[in-house]
Amino acid sequence: MKLLIAFFLLIVLIIFQELISCFSLNISASPGYYQDGDFVIGGLFSLRVTAGDTRSRFGFTDINHIPEHVYVDLTKHYQHMLAMVFAIEKINKEPNILFNMSLGFYLFNVDFIEMKAVESSMALLSGESPPIPNYSCRPEKTDKLVAVIGGISTGISTQISRVLSLYNIPQISYAPFDQSLGTRVQLQSPYQFPVHTTALYQGIIQLLLYFSWVWVGLVVPDDMRGELFLRDITEQMTKHGLCVAFAEKVPEFPAKDTVNRGLFMERFTLTRVIVAFGDTYSLLRFVYNTFCNTPFGNVWITTSDWDITIIPFEQDLGYTFFGGGLSFSVHTDQILGFKDFLGSVQPRKYPHDTFIQDVWSIIFECPYFDQHWIRELRQCEQNGSLSTRPLHVWDMNTSPPSYKVHAAVYAIAQALHEELSLRVEGGSLDKGVSWAPLPWKLHPFLQKGQLGRSSNEETIVSKEVSATKLDILNYQSLQSGTKAQVKVGEFVFESQSVQHLSLNDKLITWGEHLNQTPVSVCSQSCPLGFRKTPVEGKPFCCFDCVLCPDGEIANETDKDQCIKCPEDQYPNKQRNQCLPKITTFLSHEDTLGAVLTSVAISLAAFSAMILGLFIHYRDTPIVRANNRNLSYLLLVSLMLCFFCSLLFIGQPSTVTCVLRQVMFGVVFSVAVSAILAKTFIVVVAFKAIKPGSTLQMWMVTRLSNAIVCCGSIIQVCICAVWLGTYPPFPDVDMQSEIGQIILWCNEGSTLAFYCVLGYLGFLASLSLLIAFLARRLPDSFNEAKPITFSMLVFCSVWISFVPAYLSSKGKTMVAVEILSILASSAGLLGCIFLPKCYVILLRSGGHSRKNLFK
């Protein structure tokens, strides 16, 4: 009996404690917006960024106790709630979806406070009162809960999931897809709308390439999503020749600001284009840092997750900093009738909405009195239309999160429809069984839809459409002064090889600081004629420009390597184009060629005149003294020497290349052999005329003739061997002179050529030696001195010829050889024959043999 009484008292105490708890906590910690229905969907949204929790009441005549501090009123996020209300109203008007049953909702504002998200999640399970785990103070609300939609960020979604996953209640997150979300939740992760991240990365890359923006800064939140984005986008940028100027990691807003102001200013001043990846809340700290500095005139490339039009300041100031930004948004069709619905929303239409009045007062800028953190609202227009509000507080177009919320409601409704269909087929729906299904029974049906989950092992997503289409929006100021996000292009991604970017440049405006498309590079482009060279310690986008070397060009800007011109072309002075080379050779039309031709002909004519003079005075002693036949032969050979120089002038051919060297070698050998023979006669003649000498003059004459023949035949043999082995041939020289193709005679065998010159040098040296030894014979008959001087001239010319010939190119090389031929021949002619001509013409009276022997 005592045990029974004790057990009864314990039960009464427990029931009484529960009633007392529910009664004492009757004031709601997280006031929500409730609408009854056969099934209830919970909604956890974020309408502002605060510094702490809130205990407030709403009304146009009420006094609202403001929390510790409100940083940003995100009035545009109220559209997310309205998207859920609109979707549920549409579903309730279609009785076939839920078999004449209705949907209700239970909406909470959790701001961006994770503790508040946990509290509101528990309030969905416990009722309106402050939540008590495992207790339901208002079962008429909590027993109808079938699913929850929320939250807007990964952190909020994680905390909501920690509570709901304990009861296996489906949660659909409308936050940006985060593949790491599954690692944060110990049990079941929330459903997410999958996003083709590769398409987004490729869209950003193609946009950067389209405008040639190669020096780009990155701004990401300091979390796992930011790290993954940095890793992936950096890899893609490197593949496409783009460089990361810097990577700014933004700490979450409640955290301490650790930004280096000086470095912040330097980065954003030197980098024109910034890619910002994150959402409105995660980048809020960055927005405040940006507003604390002078506008830099940067171009922002963002995603729709970060609404750059939501600025915690006035609209014009926000446009000053972020105007001209380009935003990627997943293409979604407008929800049918949603814009009209938004235009009809007014506080009087939804009197039970606990959020509309405060949002309305901010959107319509109602006058208020603010003192000691108390805001008293007065005279707010309740009949206004949201369609008249500026972009920074409201947007009539469906935002991507609103589209997700709307789709999530329909996904839950479809899951309910399929689950109820099974009941109808089983007949249980008509037997008075409870209508509210168990929430966890909806999981199989939700997994069939366009939703996915992240897990520790893998990422499970639904079937992706064949192509992903991204709209590109431009934040600009219209002519009317209003601000808007205008669609300026789109990016369609099917695969890595099939993607298309279409952009209308004329529709884009670049904000207040830029009048034309900006340039974002680390180094200015290398002009034509220059190539890039890397700068040590800097990315490959930073480089110096170096002029292309000789013979190479750069016909495009920013060339990594210069291009070598073909052999028959040469670079211009700017080294940006190859020009055809001019074919050149020493021709008769050239000034140099004409002068040399005139000189050669003149000297040949002068030789002929001397020959005629010697023939005319052939019987004089001065002509007969040294074998006049040798004199004739020498004059003829010198005349031919002058004429053979003409073979070097003109366009080279096979015949002229062979003849010029052969004639030069053979004719000069005859001339030098004749001089050697004349020198020999000078020495031997005195012995032949001395008394008792056994030498006869006819023997001396025959010996001199033999010297000429032998000396010439040896040179002919050398030339024959030269022509038989590796003869001269016409060739082209494309490298010696810039812009010219030189036609010249290749000597063939260089050894044979220098053998010819060496043999001539041997004959000349022998003549010089003999003439030098005979220099003391009587002056009247002695021809040794003129021969000595002529050989000195001859040897000096050809000794100078060798270095001059080797150091010259093209026309100059041919001219050097011609000058050497003319100079050496003229030296022989002048030193040997001019004195005799002087004696013949001016001293004709002293030609007797008697006078000569004196």
mmCIF file of N, CA, C and O in Angstrom, residues 94-121:
data_model
loop_
_atom_site.group_PDB
_atom_site.id
_atom_site.type_symbol
_atom_site.label_atom_id
_atom_site.label_comp_id
_atom_site.label_asym_id
_atom_site.label_seq_id
_atom_site.Cartn_x
_atom_site.Cartn_y
_atom_site.Cartn_z
ATOM 1 N N GLU A 94 -4.597 23.618 -54.134
ATOM 2 C CA GLU A 94 -4.676 22.459 -55.030
ATOM 3 C C GLU A 94 -4.956 21.220 -54.186
ATOM 4 O O GLU A 94 -4.031 20.607 -53.645
ATOM 5 N N PRO A 95 -6.209 20.838 -54.041
ATOM 6 C CA PRO A 95 -6.566 19.749 -53.118
ATOM 7 C C PRO A 95 -6.014 18.392 -53.526
ATOM 8 O O PRO A 95 -5.900 17.498 -52.680
ATOM 9 N N ASN A 96 -5.655 18.211 -54.776
ATOM 10 C CA ASN A 96 -5.202 16.892 -55.216
ATOM 11 C C ASN A 96 -3.812 16.549 -54.706
ATOM 12 O O ASN A 96 -3.429 15.377 -54.697
ATOM 13 N N ILE A 97 -3.059 17.552 -54.307
ATOM 14 C CA ILE A 97 -1.682 17.273 -53.873
ATOM 15 C C ILE A 97 -1.679 16.523 -52.555
ATOM 16 O O ILE A 97 -1.013 15.499 -52.395
ATOM 17 N N LEU A 98 -2.437 17.029 -51.577
ATOM 18 C CA LEU A 98 -2.423 16.416 -50.234
ATOM 19 C C LEU A 98 -3.770 15.782 -49.888
ATOM 20 O O LEU A 98 -4.091 15.625 -48.699
ATOM 21 N N PHE A 99 -4.525 15.428 -50.926
ATOM 22 C CA PHE A 99 -5.793 14.716 -50.689
ATOM 23 C C PHE A 99 -6.699 15.500 -49.742
ATOM 24 O O PHE A 99 -7.133 14.993 -48.697
ATOM 25 N N ASN A 100 -6.936 16.778 -50.096
ATOM 26 C CA ASN A 100 -7.828 17.667 -49.347
ATOM 27 C C ASN A 100 -7.328 17.982 -47.949
ATOM 28 O O ASN A 100 -8.096 18.413 -47.093
ATOM 29 N N MET A 101 -6.060 17.769 -47.703
ATOM 30 C CA MET A 101 -5.458 18.169 -46.430
ATOM 31 C C MET A 101 -4.586 19.395 -46.676
ATOM 32 O O MET A 101 -4.195 19.679 -47.806
ATOM 33 N N SER A 102 -4.268 20.108 -45.630
ATOM 34 C CA SER A 102 -3.602 21.402 -45.767
ATOM 35 C C SER A 102 -2.217 21.393 -45.120
ATOM 36 O O SER A 102 -1.926 20.571 -44.246
ATOM 37 N N LEU A 103 -1.428 22.338 -45.571
ATOM 38 C CA LEU A 103 -0.111 22.565 -44.988
ATOM 39 C C LEU A 103 -0.146 23.815 -44.120
ATOM 40 O O LEU A 103 -0.789 24.803 -44.461
ATOM 41 N N GLY A 104 0.570 23.772 -43.020
ATOM 42 C CA GLY A 104 0.771 24.944 -42.177
ATOM 43 C C GLY A 104 2.250 25.218 -42.049
ATOM 44 O O GLY A 104 3.092 24.493 -42.588
ATOM 45 N N PHE A 105 2.578 26.268 -41.334
ATOM 46 C CA PHE A 105 3.995 26.587 -41.171
ATOM 47 C C PHE A 105 4.234 27.176 -39.802
ATOM 48 O O PHE A 105 3.301 27.669 -39.133
ATOM 49 N N TYR A 106 5.459 27.090 -39.389
ATOM 50 C CA TYR A 106 5.894 27.638 -38.109
ATOM 51 C C TYR A 106 7.264 28.280 -38.368
ATOM 52 O O TYR A 106 8.264 27.587 -38.545
ATOM 53 N N LEU A 107 7.305 29.620 -38.453
ATOM 54 C CA LEU A 107 8.483 30.342 -38.889
ATOM 55 C C LEU A 107 9.153 31.052 -37.722
ATOM 56 O O LEU A 107 8.478 31.654 -36.867
ATOM 57 N N PHE A 108 10.487 31.007 -37.717
ATOM 58 C CA PHE A 108 11.285 31.657 -36.685
ATOM 59 C C PHE A 108 12.391 32.477 -37.348
ATOM 60 O O PHE A 108 12.874 32.144 -38.432
ATOM 61 N N ASN A 109 12.779 33.543 -36.683
ATOM 62 C CA ASN A 109 13.948 34.321 -37.077
ATOM 63 C C ASN A 109 15.067 34.008 -36.101
ATOM 64 O O ASN A 109 14.981 34.321 -34.919
ATOM 65 N N VAL A 110 16.137 33.390 -36.595
ATOM 66 C CA VAL A 110 17.246 33.004 -35.730
ATOM 67 C C VAL A 110 18.435 33.943 -35.902
ATOM 68 O O VAL A 110 19.501 33.683 -35.334
ATOM 69 N N ASP A 111 18.234 35.032 -36.666
ATOM 70 C CA ASP A 111 19.348 35.918 -36.987
ATOM 71 C C ASP A 111 20.506 35.084 -37.558
ATOM 72 O O ASP A 111 20.290 34.204 -38.375
ATOM 73 N N PHE A 112 21.720 35.358 -37.093
ATOM 74 C CA PHE A 112 22.862 34.514 -37.451
ATOM 75 C C PHE A 112 23.530 34.003 -36.173
ATOM 76 O O PHE A 112 24.747 33.821 -36.132
ATOM 77 N N ILE A 113 22.694 33.756 -35.162
ATOM 78 C CA ILE A 113 23.192 33.302 -33.867
ATOM 79 C C ILE A 113 22.941 31.804 -33.763
ATOM 80 O O ILE A 113 21.786 31.346 -33.806
ATOM 81 N N GLU A 114 23.998 31.018 -33.654
ATOM 82 C CA GLU A 114 23.858 29.563 -33.633
ATOM 83 C C GLU A 114 23.087 29.086 -32.403
ATOM 84 O O GLU A 114 22.312 28.133 -32.480
ATOM 85 N N MET A 115 23.284 29.751 -31.270
ATOM 86 C CA MET A 115 22.538 29.350 -30.063
ATOM 87 C C MET A 115 21.049 29.584 -30.264
ATOM 88 O O MET A 115 20.203 28.800 -29.811
ATOM 89 N N LYS A 116 20.724 30.653 -30.950
ATOM 90 C CA LYS A 116 19.326 30.945 -31.227
ATOM 91 C C LYS A 116 18.741 29.930 -32.205
ATOM 92 O O LYS A 116 17.555 29.577 -32.132
ATOM 93 N N ALA A 117 19.559 29.447 -33.117
ATOM 94 C CA ALA A 117 19.105 28.410 -34.031
ATOM 95 C C ALA A 117 18.796 27.127 -33.275
ATOM 96 O O ALA A 117 17.797 26.439 -33.558
ATOM 97 N N VAL A 118 19.613 26.777 -32.304
ATOM 98 C CA VAL A 118 19.352 25.588 -31.489
ATOM 99 C C VAL A 118 18.072 25.770 -30.686
ATOM 100 O O VAL A 118 17.212 24.879 -30.611
ATOM 101 N N GLU A 119 17.916 26.945 -30.098
ATOM 102 C CA GLU A 119 16.726 27.224 -29.295
ATOM 103 C C GLU A 119 15.450 27.165 -30.134
ATOM 104 O O GLU A 119 14.451 26.562 -29.734
ATOM 105 N N SER A 120 15.514 27.757 -31.338
ATOM 106 C CA SER A 120 14.337 27.744 -32.193
ATOM 107 C C SER A 120 14.033 26.346 -32.701
ATOM 108 O O SER A 120 12.868 25.975 -32.879
ATOM 109 N N SER A 121 15.061 25.538 -32.949
ATOM 110 C CA SER A 121 14.841 24.155 -33.372
ATOM 111 C C SER A 121 14.140 23.369 -32.275
ATOM 112 O O SER A 121 13.222 22.571 -32.543
#
